Amino acid sequence: MSERPVLVETPESVSAMARALEGAERLYLDTEFESNRSGIRICLLQATDGKQVFLVDALKARDLSPLRGPFETSEWVVHAGLQDVDLIRQAIGASSPRSLFDTQVGWALSTAESNVSLAYLKFLMLGVREDKAHQADDWTRRPLSEDQLRYAASDILHLPALFEALEKRAEALSPSRPEMIRLASREATERLTSLPHRLTLESFRNAWQLGPAAQNGLRFLIEWFNGLSREEREDAPEPKALFAIASRMPHSRDVLLQLKGVPRGFALRHHKRIIEGLADAARTANMRDFVAIAPPPYATFEDIRLDAWLALLRAEVCAELRVSPEFVLPARVTKNMRELLAELRGVPVDRPDALTAALAPALEGFRKALLLEKIQAFCEKEPPPL
């Protein structure tokens, strides 16, 4: 690969870059950007097809749409690419790449580590130690110095070799592991997250403190929340804030906006439905239908044993698969698994496949494909303490 980067800062050079990358199977990408209160702006796009490094000055070139063709038909290789992928899509007007391989995800799906830096991976896998002196530079200032351009180029110069090493490592673990990395990379950069387990009255440990009207209001909020789509839940209040809404029973948009933890956008969009629903809940509440709830214990030995069993499952399954527990089974996933298991207490479950079927809703996408079989095998050896 030519180590001398091509600086792209005019419409003509953008078109020339697009022609040079036509038919590229894979593009290795990074960005430098500015982040402030008004948002995030891409300043520099670094790209290579493994033959030539291009440094695209997004502030000078402005229109990067000619790159859309070669970018949409190639696989993208990035590191910790959540921000980069979003910025590149916006800059070139692309929907999504044909395929995506995130080297941070590749490492997490072949070791115990998660969220490692690119510099760390380059050193471990390739023996390359790099100077990070320009990491905190202001990339909006022009002209960019030669040192800055060399630094920007170095971020992607070794990505082809790193990708090849990680793919070989993944293949050695399992022939299907490289595709699992691609699936997980796409999910990670498209912000796909598991839907929270359905809320119930038992999801709120302080529900016992509510009177008839507020308890009825909380029941309305639970039903409303469970009916939201994934997209609608993105700006919905957390359960703690839902409890605060039920406790206060706001009668106007302004009162709703004052409550801690209630996103402003949510309040402006949904205040009418929420306030009407709460008012109806207050009108229909009465002492005759009121269910007094006993305060739940802060801890039980049954819960302690279940938490220990889940911790053991997490460690053993991830160790057998050689994957990072933090990435594959993060706290939000194990929390959903715990809630599903708690619902099975007192219910006879005599087959491991029935148990894993009950746990399956907590696992989505690559996690279901990667983990379900191993979880079932673990349950056969170590049944949960239900």
CSV table of C-alpha atoms in Angstrom, one decimal, residues 89-359:
chain,number,residue,atom,x,y,z
A,89,ARG,CA,-23.8,7.8,6.1
A,90,GLN,CA,-24.9,11.4,6.5
A,91,ALA,CA,-21.8,12.8,4.7
A,92,ILE,CA,-22.2,10.7,1.5
A,93,GLY,CA,-26.0,10.3,1.6
A,94,ALA,CA,-25.8,6.5,1.9
A,95,SER,CA,-28.3,4.2,3.5
A,96,SER,CA,-26.0,1.5,4.8
A,97,PRO,CA,-23.0,-0.6,3.6
A,98,ARG,CA,-23.3,-4.0,2.0
A,99,SER,CA,-21.6,-5.4,5.1
A,100,LEU,CA,-19.9,-4.2,8.2
A,101,PHE,CA,-16.9,-5.5,10.3
A,102,ASP,CA,-16.1,-3.6,13.5
A,103,THR,CA,-12.6,-4.6,14.8
A,104,GLN,CA,-13.7,-3.7,18.3
A,105,VAL,CA,-16.6,-6.2,18.0
A,106,GLY,CA,-14.3,-8.7,16.3
A,107,TRP,CA,-12.0,-8.6,19.4
A,108,ALA,CA,-14.9,-8.9,21.8
A,109,LEU,CA,-16.2,-12.0,20.0
A,110,SER,CA,-12.8,-13.7,20.2
A,111,THR,CA,-11.5,-12.7,23.6
A,112,ALA,CA,-12.7,-11.9,27.1
A,113,GLU,CA,-12.1,-8.1,26.5
A,114,SER,CA,-14.5,-5.5,25.4
A,115,ASN,CA,-14.3,-1.8,24.4
A,116,VAL,CA,-10.5,-1.9,23.7
A,117,SER,CA,-8.8,1.0,21.8
A,118,LEU,CA,-7.5,0.7,18.2
A,119,ALA,CA,-4.0,1.5,19.4
A,120,TYR,CA,-4.2,-1.4,21.8
A,121,LEU,CA,-5.3,-3.8,19.1
A,122,LYS,CA,-2.6,-2.6,16.7
A,123,PHE,CA,0.0,-3.2,19.3
A,124,LEU,CA,-1.2,-6.6,20.4
A,125,MET,CA,-2.0,-8.0,16.9
A,126,LEU,CA,0.6,-6.2,14.7
A,127,GLY,CA,3.3,-4.9,17.1
A,128,VAL,CA,2.6,-1.4,16.0
A,129,ARG,CA,3.1,1.4,18.6
A,130,GLU,CA,1.7,4.8,17.5
A,131,ASP,CA,2.1,8.4,18.6
A,132,LYS,CA,-1.3,9.7,19.7
A,133,ALA,CA,-0.2,13.3,20.0
A,134,HIS,CA,-2.9,14.7,17.7
A,135,GLN,CA,-5.8,12.7,19.2
A,136,ALA,CA,-7.2,15.8,20.9
A,137,ASP,CA,-6.6,18.3,18.1
A,138,ASP,CA,-9.1,20.8,16.8
A,139,TRP,CA,-9.9,19.3,13.4
A,140,THR,CA,-12.0,22.3,12.3
A,141,ARG,CA,-8.9,24.5,12.0
A,142,ARG,CA,-7.4,24.9,8.6
A,143,PRO,CA,-4.9,24.4,7.1
A,144,LEU,CA,-4.3,20.9,8.5
A,145,SER,CA,-0.6,20.3,9.2
A,146,GLU,CA,1.5,17.6,7.7
A,147,ASP,CA,1.7,16.0,11.1
A,148,GLN,CA,-2.1,15.9,11.4
A,149,LEU,CA,-2.4,14.4,8.0
A,150,ARG,CA,0.1,11.7,8.8
A,151,TYR,CA,-1.7,11.0,12.1
A,152,ALA,CA,-5.0,10.7,10.3
A,153,ALA,CA,-3.6,8.4,7.7
A,154,SER,CA,-2.0,6.2,10.4
A,155,ASP,CA,-5.4,5.4,11.8
A,156,ILE,CA,-6.4,3.4,8.8
A,157,LEU,CA,-3.0,2.4,7.4
A,158,HIS,CA,-2.8,-0.8,9.4
A,159,LEU,CA,-6.6,-1.6,9.4
A,160,PRO,CA,-6.3,-4.1,6.4
A,161,ALA,CA,-3.7,-6.2,8.3
A,162,LEU,CA,-5.7,-5.9,11.5
A,163,PHE,CA,-8.9,-7.0,9.8
A,164,GLU,CA,-7.1,-10.0,8.3
A,165,ALA,CA,-5.6,-11.0,11.6
A,166,LEU,CA,-8.9,-10.8,13.4
A,167,GLU,CA,-10.8,-12.7,10.7
A,168,LYS,CA,-8.3,-15.5,10.9
A,169,ARG,CA,-8.5,-15.5,14.7
A,170,ALA,CA,-12.3,-15.7,14.5
A,171,GLU,CA,-12.3,-18.5,11.9
A,172,ALA,CA,-10.0,-20.6,14.1
A,173,LEU,CA,-12.7,-20.4,16.9
A,174,SER,CA,-15.5,-21.3,14.6
A,175,PRO,CA,-16.2,-21.2,10.8
A,176,SER,CA,-19.3,-19.2,11.5
A,177,ARG,CA,-17.7,-16.6,13.9
A,178,PRO,CA,-16.6,-14.1,11.2
A,179,GLU,CA,-20.3,-13.8,10.0
A,180,MET,CA,-21.4,-13.5,13.6
A,181,ILE,CA,-19.0,-10.6,14.0
A,182,ARG,CA,-20.5,-8.9,11.0
A,183,LEU,CA,-24.0,-9.4,12.3
A,184,ALA,CA,-23.0,-8.1,15.7
A,185,SER,CA,-21.2,-5.1,14.1
A,186,ARG,CA,-24.3,-4.1,12.2
A,187,GLU,CA,-26.5,-4.4,15.3
A,188,ALA,CA,-24.0,-2.4,17.4
A,189,THR,CA,-23.7,0.5,14.9
A,190,GLU,CA,-27.5,0.6,14.1
A,191,ARG,CA,-28.2,1.0,17.8
A,192,LEU,CA,-30.2,-2.2,18.0
A,193,THR,CA,-31.0,-2.9,21.6
A,194,SER,CA,-33.2,-5.5,23.2
A,195,LEU,CA,-36.7,-4.3,24.1
A,196,PRO,CA,-37.1,-4.1,27.9
A,197,HIS,CA,-39.0,-6.9,29.4
A,198,ARG,CA,-42.7,-6.1,29.7
A,199,LEU,CA,-43.4,-3.9,32.8
A,200,THR,CA,-45.7,-5.1,35.5
A,201,LEU,CA,-46.8,-3.7,38.8
A,202,GLU,CA,-44.0,-5.8,40.4
A,203,SER,CA,-41.4,-3.9,38.3
A,204,PHE,CA,-41.9,-1.0,40.7
A,205,ARG,CA,-40.7,-1.9,44.2
A,206,ASN,CA,-42.3,1.3,45.7
A,207,ALA,CA,-45.7,0.7,44.2
A,208,TRP,CA,-46.9,-0.3,47.6
A,209,GLN,CA,-46.7,3.3,48.6
A,210,LEU,CA,-49.3,4.5,46.1
A,211,GLY,CA,-52.9,5.1,47.0
A,212,PRO,CA,-55.9,4.1,44.8
A,213,ALA,CA,-55.7,6.9,42.2
A,214,ALA,CA,-52.0,6.8,41.8
A,215,GLN,CA,-51.9,3.0,41.7
A,216,ASN,CA,-54.6,3.0,39.0
A,217,GLY,CA,-52.5,5.7,37.2
A,218,LEU,CA,-49.4,3.5,37.3
A,219,ARG,CA,-51.4,0.6,35.9
A,220,PHE,CA,-52.4,2.9,33.0
A,221,LEU,CA,-48.8,4.0,32.4
A,222,ILE,CA,-47.6,0.3,32.4
A,223,GLU,CA,-50.2,-0.7,29.8
A,224,TRP,CA,-49.3,2.4,27.7
A,225,PHE,CA,-45.5,1.7,27.9
A,226,ASN,CA,-45.8,-1.9,27.0
A,227,GLY,CA,-47.7,-1.0,23.9
A,228,LEU,CA,-44.9,1.3,22.6
A,229,SER,CA,-42.7,0.2,19.6
A,230,ARG,CA,-38.9,0.0,19.9
A,231,GLU,CA,-38.6,3.5,18.2
A,232,GLU,CA,-41.2,5.0,20.5
A,233,ARG,CA,-39.4,3.7,23.6
A,234,GLU,CA,-36.2,5.5,22.7
A,235,ASP,CA,-37.4,8.8,24.2
A,236,ALA,CA,-39.9,7.3,26.7
A,237,PRO,CA,-39.2,7.8,30.4
A,238,GLU,CA,-37.4,5.2,32.4
A,239,PRO,CA,-39.5,3.1,34.8
A,240,LYS,CA,-38.3,5.3,37.7
A,241,ALA,CA,-39.7,8.4,36.0
A,242,LEU,CA,-43.0,6.5,35.2
A,243,PHE,CA,-43.4,5.9,38.9
A,244,ALA,CA,-42.8,9.7,39.5
A,245,ILE,CA,-45.5,10.5,37.0
A,246,ALA,CA,-48.0,8.2,38.7
A,247,SER,CA,-47.1,9.6,42.2
A,248,ARG,CA,-47.6,13.2,41.0
A,249,MET,CA,-50.6,12.5,38.6
A,250,PRO,CA,-49.9,15.7,36.6
A,251,HIS,CA,-52.9,17.6,35.3
A,252,SER,CA,-51.1,19.7,32.7
A,253,ARG,CA,-48.2,19.6,30.3
A,254,ASP,CA,-46.3,22.1,32.3
A,255,VAL,CA,-46.4,20.0,35.5
A,256,LEU,CA,-45.4,16.9,33.4
A,257,LEU,CA,-42.4,18.9,32.1
A,258,GLN,CA,-41.3,19.7,35.6
A,259,LEU,CA,-40.9,16.1,36.7
A,260,LYS,CA,-37.3,14.8,36.9
A,261,GLY,CA,-36.4,12.1,34.3
A,262,VAL,CA,-39.2,13.0,31.8
A,263,PRO,CA,-37.7,13.8,28.4
A,264,ARG,CA,-38.9,17.1,27.1
A,265,GLY,CA,-39.6,15.7,23.6
A,266,PHE,CA,-41.6,12.9,25.1
A,267,ALA,CA,-43.7,15.3,27.2
A,268,LEU,CA,-44.4,17.6,24.2
A,269,ARG,CA,-45.5,14.7,22.0
A,270,HIS,CA,-47.5,12.6,24.5
A,271,HIS,CA,-48.7,14.9,27.2
A,272,LYS,CA,-52.3,14.9,26.0
A,273,ARG,CA,-52.6,11.1,26.0
A,274,ILE,CA,-50.8,10.8,29.3
A,275,ILE,CA,-52.8,13.5,31.1
A,276,GLU,CA,-56.1,12.2,29.8
A,277,GLY,CA,-55.2,8.6,30.8
A,278,LEU,CA,-54.2,9.6,34.3
A,279,ALA,CA,-57.4,11.7,34.7
A,280,ASP,CA,-59.5,8.7,33.7
A,281,ALA,CA,-57.5,6.4,36.0
A,282,ALA,CA,-58.2,8.8,38.9
A,283,ARG,CA,-61.9,9.0,38.1
A,284,THR,CA,-62.3,5.2,38.0
A,285,ALA,CA,-60.2,4.4,41.1
A,286,ASN,CA,-62.1,3.4,44.2
A,287,MET,CA,-61.2,1.8,47.6
A,288,ARG,CA,-63.3,-1.2,46.8
A,289,ASP,CA,-61.1,-2.2,43.8
A,290,PHE,CA,-57.9,-1.0,45.5
A,291,VAL,CA,-55.3,-3.8,45.9
A,292,ALA,CA,-53.0,-3.1,48.9
A,293,ILE,CA,-49.5,-4.2,48.0
A,294,ALA,CA,-47.1,-5.4,50.7
A,295,PRO,CA,-43.6,-3.9,50.5
A,296,PRO,CA,-41.3,-6.3,48.7
A,297,PRO,CA,-38.1,-7.4,50.5
A,298,TYR,CA,-34.8,-5.7,49.5
A,299,ALA,CA,-33.1,-9.1,49.3
A,300,THR,CA,-34.0,-12.8,49.6
A,301,PHE,CA,-31.8,-15.9,49.6
A,302,GLU,CA,-33.7,-17.1,46.6
A,303,ASP,CA,-32.7,-13.9,44.7
A,304,ILE,CA,-29.1,-14.2,45.9
A,305,ARG,CA,-28.9,-17.8,44.6
A,306,LEU,CA,-30.4,-16.8,41.3
A,307,ASP,CA,-28.0,-14.0,40.8
A,308,ALA,CA,-25.1,-16.4,41.5
A,309,TRP,CA,-26.4,-18.9,39.0
A,310,LEU,CA,-26.7,-16.2,36.3
A,311,ALA,CA,-23.2,-15.0,37.1
A,312,LEU,CA,-21.9,-18.6,36.7
A,313,LEU,CA,-23.8,-19.1,33.5
A,314,ARG,CA,-22.4,-15.8,32.1
A,315,ALA,CA,-18.9,-16.8,32.9
A,316,GLU,CA,-19.0,-20.4,31.8
A,317,VAL,CA,-20.9,-19.9,28.5
A,318,CYS,CA,-18.7,-16.9,27.5
A,319,ALA,CA,-15.5,-18.8,28.5
A,320,GLU,CA,-16.5,-21.8,26.4
A,321,LEU,CA,-17.3,-19.6,23.4
A,322,ARG,CA,-14.2,-17.4,24.0
A,323,VAL,CA,-16.2,-14.2,23.9
A,324,SER,CA,-16.4,-11.1,26.1
A,325,PRO,CA,-19.1,-11.3,28.8
A,326,GLU,CA,-19.4,-7.6,29.0
A,327,PHE,CA,-20.2,-7.4,25.2
A,328,VAL,CA,-22.3,-10.6,24.8
A,329,LEU,CA,-24.2,-10.6,28.1
A,330,PRO,CA,-24.3,-7.0,29.3
A,331,ALA,CA,-26.2,-6.1,32.5
A,332,ARG,CA,-29.4,-5.1,30.5
A,333,VAL,CA,-29.6,-8.6,29.0
A,334,THR,CA,-28.9,-10.5,32.2
A,335,LYS,CA,-31.5,-8.3,33.9
A,336,ASN,CA,-34.1,-9.4,31.4
A,337,MET,CA,-33.0,-13.0,31.8
A,338,ARG,CA,-33.4,-12.7,35.6
A,339,GLU,CA,-36.9,-11.3,35.3
A,340,LEU,CA,-37.9,-14.1,33.0
A,341,LEU,CA,-36.5,-16.7,35.4
A,342,ALA,CA,-38.2,-15.1,38.4
A,343,GLU,CA,-41.6,-15.6,36.6
A,344,LEU,CA,-40.9,-19.3,36.5
A,345,ARG,CA,-40.6,-19.7,40.2
A,346,GLY,CA,-42.9,-22.4,41.4
A,347,VAL,CA,-43.6,-23.5,37.8
A,348,PRO,CA,-42.4,-27.1,37.0
A,349,VAL,CA,-39.8,-26.9,34.2
A,350,ASP,CA,-38.4,-30.4,33.7
A,351,ARG,CA,-36.8,-29.9,30.3
A,352,PRO,CA,-33.7,-27.6,29.5
A,353,ASP,CA,-35.2,-26.8,26.1
A,354,ALA,CA,-38.3,-25.4,27.7
A,355,LEU,CA,-36.1,-23.3,30.0
A,356,THR,CA,-34.1,-21.9,27.2
A,357,ALA,CA,-37.3,-21.2,25.3
A,358,ALA,CA,-38.5,-19.1,28.3
A,359,LEU,CA,-35.2,-17.2,28.2
